[in-house]
Amino acid sequence: MASKLLRAVVLGPPGSGKGTVCERIARSFGLQHLSSGQFLRETEAGVLAQQYLERGLLVPDHVITRVMLTELEKRREQHWLLDGFPRTLGQAKALDGICQPDLVISLNIPFETLKDRLSARWVHPASGRVYNMDFNPPHTQGVDDLTGEPLVQREDDKPEAVAARLRKYKDAAKPVIELYKGILYSFSGTETNKIWWFFFSINYFLLNVFLSQKATLSPVAIWGATWKMCVPQS
Ligand SMILES: Nc1nc2c(ncn2[C@@H]2O[C@H](COP(=O)(O)OP(=O)(O)O)[C@@H](O)[C@H]2O)c(=O)[nH]1
Ligand SMILES: Nc1ncnc2c1ncn2[C@@H]1O[C@H](COP(=O)(O)OP(=O)(O)O)[C@@H](O)[C@H]1O
């Protein structure tokens, strides 16, 4: 049977838990977790885009699209899960030009919750590991669990940048959500653990069948049908 690759996208405002959920999905199902923010922070393109990153502004479409399409090109034979890309209609169209996602997961988290989470987010810059002083604190305050290196707060997580980021996200994401509405699965809530368990319990069997290449019918289609019966679509 021809090998099928799973291409998934996670959409959500800054602080909605994309990185946290993607990490768990990637670990549980063996997908590659590709974070646009992390690629920017690690590559030369990100150094040039520093002024955008620090102020929490979206990097121009042509810059991030080039970074992401280059990374996707290197992973043509892998299952992947995109975190943070696409964020605008232009980016979504560029992605569609090379491959169409099988499914899109959208996280809807209340604004107040996002603000609280971002102000308590600390990161280990070298690895991208993320902590939260309430939700998943490091073993020792202020240092990364694995390396012992210091944690930092991102410039764009400081209160002055957060409100503008959240506003801009909404405007840019609307047409993207519209574009993907046929393959979109929305999760609403204030706790990543609940969203995760809901996702995991519905999808464990279907995704594993798909990923092990034993499916004759796309589980994404079966999942879509099950999902529509279980969850009122927003
Ligand atoms: N209190 C709380 N914090 C969470 C929860 N889920 C994620 N976080 C934290 O919220 C912050 C933002 O999560 P992250 O995955 O980085 O969001 P992203 O910006 O969408 O990728 C991080 O500090 C996480 O540790 C949750 O359910 N409750
Ligand atoms: N798809 C994208 N389009 C434009 N800018 C992006 C994109 N992805 C990431 N960035 C830039 O990188 C920053 C950090 O992104 P990310 O790590 O995904 O954090 P968050 O989910 O908290 O916004 C964004 O504020 C933005 O400046």
Coordinates of C-alpha atoms and ligand atoms in Angstrom, one line a residue:
M1 CA 0.0 0.0 0.0
A2 CA 1.3 3.5 -0.8
S3 CA 2.5 5.1 2.3
K4 CA 0.3 7.8 3.7
L5 CA 1.7 10.7 5.6
L6 CA -0.3 12.7 8.2
R7 CA -0.1 16.5 7.8
A8 CA -1.7 18.4 10.6
V9 CA -1.9 22.0 11.6
V10 CA -2.6 23.4 15.1
L11 CA -4.0 27.0 15.2
G12 CA -4.5 29.1 18.2
P13 CA -3.6 32.5 19.7
P14 CA -0.3 33.0 21.5
G15 CA -0.5 31.2 24.9
S16 CA -3.3 28.9 23.8
G17 CA -1.2 25.8 24.4
K18 CA -0.2 25.0 20.8
G19 CA 3.3 24.1 21.8
T20 CA 2.2 22.1 24.9
V21 CA -0.4 20.1 23.0
C22 CA 1.9 19.6 19.9
E23 CA 4.6 18.3 22.1
R24 CA 2.2 15.7 23.6
I25 CA 0.7 14.7 20.2
A26 CA 4.2 14.4 18.7
R27 CA 5.4 12.2 21.6
S28 CA 2.3 10.0 21.6
F29 CA 1.9 9.5 17.9
G30 CA 5.5 9.9 16.6
L31 CA 4.9 13.0 14.5
Q32 CA 7.5 15.7 13.9
H33 CA 6.5 18.8 15.9
L34 CA 7.5 21.8 13.7
S35 CA 7.2 25.2 15.5
S36 CA 7.5 28.3 13.4
G37 CA 8.4 30.4 16.4
Q38 CA 11.2 28.0 17.3
F39 CA 12.6 27.9 13.7
L40 CA 12.7 31.7 13.7
R41 CA 14.5 31.8 17.1
E42 CA 17.0 29.2 15.8
T43 CA 17.8 30.5 12.3
E44 CA 19.4 33.4 10.6
A45 CA 16.1 34.5 9.3
G46 CA 15.0 35.0 12.9
V47 CA 18.0 37.1 13.7
L48 CA 17.0 39.4 10.8
A49 CA 13.4 39.4 12.0
Q50 CA 14.4 40.1 15.6
Q51 CA 12.6 43.5 15.6
Y52 CA 9.3 41.7 14.9
L53 CA 9.9 39.0 17.4
E54 CA 10.7 41.3 20.3
R55 CA 7.6 43.4 19.7
G56 CA 5.3 40.4 19.2
L57 CA 4.6 41.5 15.6
L58 CA 4.0 39.0 12.8
V59 CA 7.1 38.5 10.7
P60 CA 6.3 39.3 7.0
D61 CA 4.7 36.5 5.1
H62 CA 7.5 36.1 2.6
V63 CA 10.1 35.6 5.3
I64 CA 8.2 33.0 7.4
T65 CA 6.9 31.2 4.3
R66 CA 10.5 30.8 3.0
V67 CA 11.7 29.5 6.4
M68 CA 8.8 27.0 6.7
L69 CA 8.7 25.7 3.2
T70 CA 12.4 25.1 3.4
E71 CA 11.9 23.1 6.6
L72 CA 9.0 21.2 5.1
E73 CA 10.9 20.3 2.0
K74 CA 13.5 18.6 4.2
R75 CA 10.7 16.5 5.8
R76 CA 8.8 15.3 2.7
E77 CA 8.8 11.7 3.9
Q78 CA 7.7 12.4 7.5
H79 CA 4.5 12.8 9.4
W80 CA 4.3 16.3 10.8
L81 CA 2.4 18.7 12.9
L82 CA 2.7 22.4 12.3
D83 CA 2.6 24.7 15.3
G84 CA 2.2 28.5 14.5
F85 CA 2.1 28.3 10.7
P86 CA 0.1 29.3 8.8
R87 CA -1.1 32.4 10.6
T88 CA -2.4 34.4 7.6
L89 CA -4.3 33.7 4.5
G90 CA -1.2 34.3 2.4
Q91 CA 0.8 31.7 4.4
A92 CA -2.1 29.2 4.2
K93 CA -2.2 29.6 0.4
A94 CA 1.6 29.1 0.2
L95 CA 1.3 25.9 2.3
D96 CA -1.5 24.6 0.1
G97 CA 0.8 25.1 -2.9
I98 CA 3.1 22.3 -1.6
C99 CA 0.6 20.2 0.3
Q100 CA -2.9 20.2 1.7
P101 CA -3.2 19.5 5.4
D102 CA -5.4 16.5 6.4
L103 CA -6.7 18.1 9.5
V104 CA -6.5 21.4 11.4
I105 CA -6.9 21.6 15.2
S106 CA -8.0 25.0 16.5
L107 CA -7.6 26.0 20.2
N108 CA -10.1 28.5 21.6
I109 CA -9.0 29.8 24.9
P110 CA -10.5 32.9 26.7
F111 CA -8.5 36.1 26.5
E112 CA -8.0 36.5 30.2
T113 CA -6.6 33.0 30.5
L114 CA -4.1 33.8 27.6
K115 CA -2.9 36.9 29.3
D116 CA -2.3 35.1 32.6
R117 CA -0.5 32.2 31.0
L118 CA 1.8 34.4 28.9
S119 CA 2.9 36.5 31.9
A120 CA 3.8 33.3 33.7
R121 CA 5.6 31.6 30.7
W122 CA 9.3 31.0 31.0
V123 CA 11.4 29.4 28.3
H124 CA 14.8 27.7 27.9
P125 CA 15.9 29.5 24.7
A126 CA 18.3 26.8 23.4
S127 CA 15.8 23.9 23.4
G128 CA 12.5 25.8 23.3
R129 CA 11.3 24.0 26.4
V130 CA 8.4 25.9 28.0
Y131 CA 7.5 26.2 31.6
N132 CA 4.7 27.9 33.5
M133 CA 5.1 28.9 37.1
D134 CA 1.6 27.4 38.0
F135 CA 1.0 24.7 35.4
N136 CA 4.4 23.0 34.8
P137 CA 7.0 24.7 37.0
P138 CA 10.7 23.7 36.6
H139 CA 12.1 21.4 39.4
T140 CA 14.3 24.3 40.5
Q141 CA 13.0 27.8 40.2
G142 CA 14.5 29.8 37.2
V143 CA 16.5 26.9 35.7
D144 CA 15.9 24.4 32.9
D145 CA 15.2 20.8 34.2
L146 CA 17.5 19.1 31.7
T147 CA 20.5 21.4 31.3
G148 CA 20.4 23.5 34.5
E149 CA 20.7 26.6 32.3
P150 CA 18.7 29.8 33.2
L151 CA 15.2 30.3 32.0
V152 CA 14.1 33.6 30.5
Q153 CA 10.9 35.5 29.9
R154 CA 10.3 36.3 26.2
E155 CA 10.3 40.0 25.4
D156 CA 7.0 39.5 23.5
D157 CA 5.4 37.8 26.6
K158 CA 5.7 41.0 28.6
P159 CA 2.3 42.7 29.2
E160 CA 3.0 45.6 26.8
A161 CA 3.3 43.3 23.8
V162 CA 0.7 40.7 24.7
A163 CA -2.5 42.7 24.1
A164 CA -1.4 43.8 20.7
R165 CA -0.3 40.2 19.7
L166 CA -3.7 38.8 20.7
R167 CA -5.6 41.5 18.7
K168 CA -3.5 40.9 15.6
Y169 CA -3.9 37.1 15.9
K170 CA -7.7 37.4 15.7
D171 CA -7.7 39.5 12.6
A172 CA -5.1 37.4 10.8
A173 CA -6.6 34.0 11.8
K174 CA -10.2 34.6 10.7
P175 CA -9.7 33.9 7.0
V176 CA -7.4 31.0 7.8
I177 CA -10.1 29.4 9.9
E178 CA -12.6 30.0 7.2
L179 CA -10.3 28.4 4.6
Y180 CA -9.9 25.3 6.6
K181 CA -13.5 24.9 7.8
G182 CA -14.0 21.5 6.2
I183 CA -11.1 19.9 8.1
L184 CA -11.2 22.0 11.2
Y185 CA -11.7 20.6 14.7
S186 CA -12.2 23.2 17.5
F187 CA -11.4 22.6 21.1
S188 CA -12.5 25.2 23.7
G189 CA -11.5 25.4 27.3
T190 CA -9.2 26.8 29.9
E191 CA -7.2 23.7 30.7
T192 CA -4.7 22.0 28.3
N193 CA -5.0 18.7 30.2
K194 CA -8.7 18.4 29.5
I195 CA -8.3 19.4 25.9
W196 CA -5.5 16.9 25.6
W197 CA -7.4 14.0 27.1
F198 CA -10.4 14.7 25.0
F199 CA -8.2 14.7 21.8
F200 CA -6.3 11.6 23.0
S201 CA -9.3 9.5 23.9
I202 CA -11.1 10.2 20.6
N203 CA -8.0 9.8 18.4
Y204 CA -5.8 7.2 19.9
F205 CA -7.1 4.3 17.9
L206 CA -7.8 6.1 14.6
L207 CA -4.4 7.9 14.4
N208 CA -2.5 4.8 15.3
V209 CA -4.2 2.8 12.6
F210 CA -3.5 5.6 10.1
L211 CA 0.1 6.0 11.1
S212 CA 0.8 2.3 11.0
Q213 CA -0.4 2.3 7.4
K214 CA -3.0 -0.4 8.0
A215 CA -5.9 1.8 7.1
T216 CA -7.9 1.3 3.9
L217 CA -10.1 4.2 4.6
S218 CA -8.6 7.4 5.9
P219 CA -9.1 7.6 9.7
V220 CA -9.1 11.3 9.3
A221 CA -12.4 10.9 7.5
I222 CA -13.7 8.5 10.1
W223 CA -12.5 10.8 12.8
G224 CA -14.2 13.7 11.1
A225 CA -17.5 11.8 11.1
T226 CA -17.2 10.7 14.7
W227 CA -16.2 14.2 15.7
K228 CA -19.1 15.8 14.1
M229 CA -21.4 13.4 16.0
C230 CA -19.7 14.0 19.3
V231 CA -18.9 17.7 19.4
P232 CA -21.1 20.7 18.4
Q233 CA -19.1 22.6 15.8
S234 CA -18.4 26.2 16.6
Ligands
LIG1 N1 -2.1 27.4 33.9 C1 -2.0 26.8 32.8 N2 -0.9 27.0 32.0 C2 -0.9 26.3 30.8 C3 -1.8 25.4 30.4 N3 -1.5 24.9 29.2 C4 -0.3 25.5 28.8 N4 0.1 26.4 29.8 C5 1.2 27.3 29.9 O1 0.8 28.4 29.1 C6 2.0 29.0 28.4 C7 1.7 29.0 26.9 O2 1.6 27.7 26.4 P1 2.3 27.3 25.0 O3 2.2 25.9 24.8 O4 3.7 27.9 25.0 O5 1.4 28.2 24.0 P2 1.5 28.6 22.5 O6 2.0 30.1 22.6 O7 0.2 28.5 22.0 O8 2.5 27.7 21.9 C8 3.2 28.1 28.8 O9 3.8 28.7 29.9 C9 2.5 26.7 29.2 O10 3.3 26.0 30.2 C10 -2.9 25.1 31.3 O11 -3.8 24.3 31.0 N5 -3.0 25.9 32.4
LIG2 N1 3.5 32.0 11.0 C1 4.0 33.1 11.4 N2 3.9 34.3 10.8 C2 4.5 35.5 11.2 N3 5.2 35.5 12.3 C3 5.4 34.4 13.0 C4 4.8 33.1 12.6 N4 5.2 32.2 13.5 C5 5.9 32.8 14.4 N5 6.1 34.1 14.2 C6 6.8 35.1 14.9 O1 7.4 34.5 16.0 C7 6.9 34.9 17.3 C8 6.8 33.8 18.3 O2 6.0 32.8 17.8 P1 5.6 31.5 18.6 O3 6.8 30.9 19.3 O4 4.7 30.6 17.8 O5 4.8 32.1 19.9 P2 3.3 32.4 20.2 O6 2.5 31.2 19.9 O7 3.4 32.7 21.6 O8 2.9 33.5 19.3 C9 5.6 35.6 16.9 O9 5.2 36.6 17.8 C10 5.9 36.2 15.5 O10 6.7 37.4 15.7

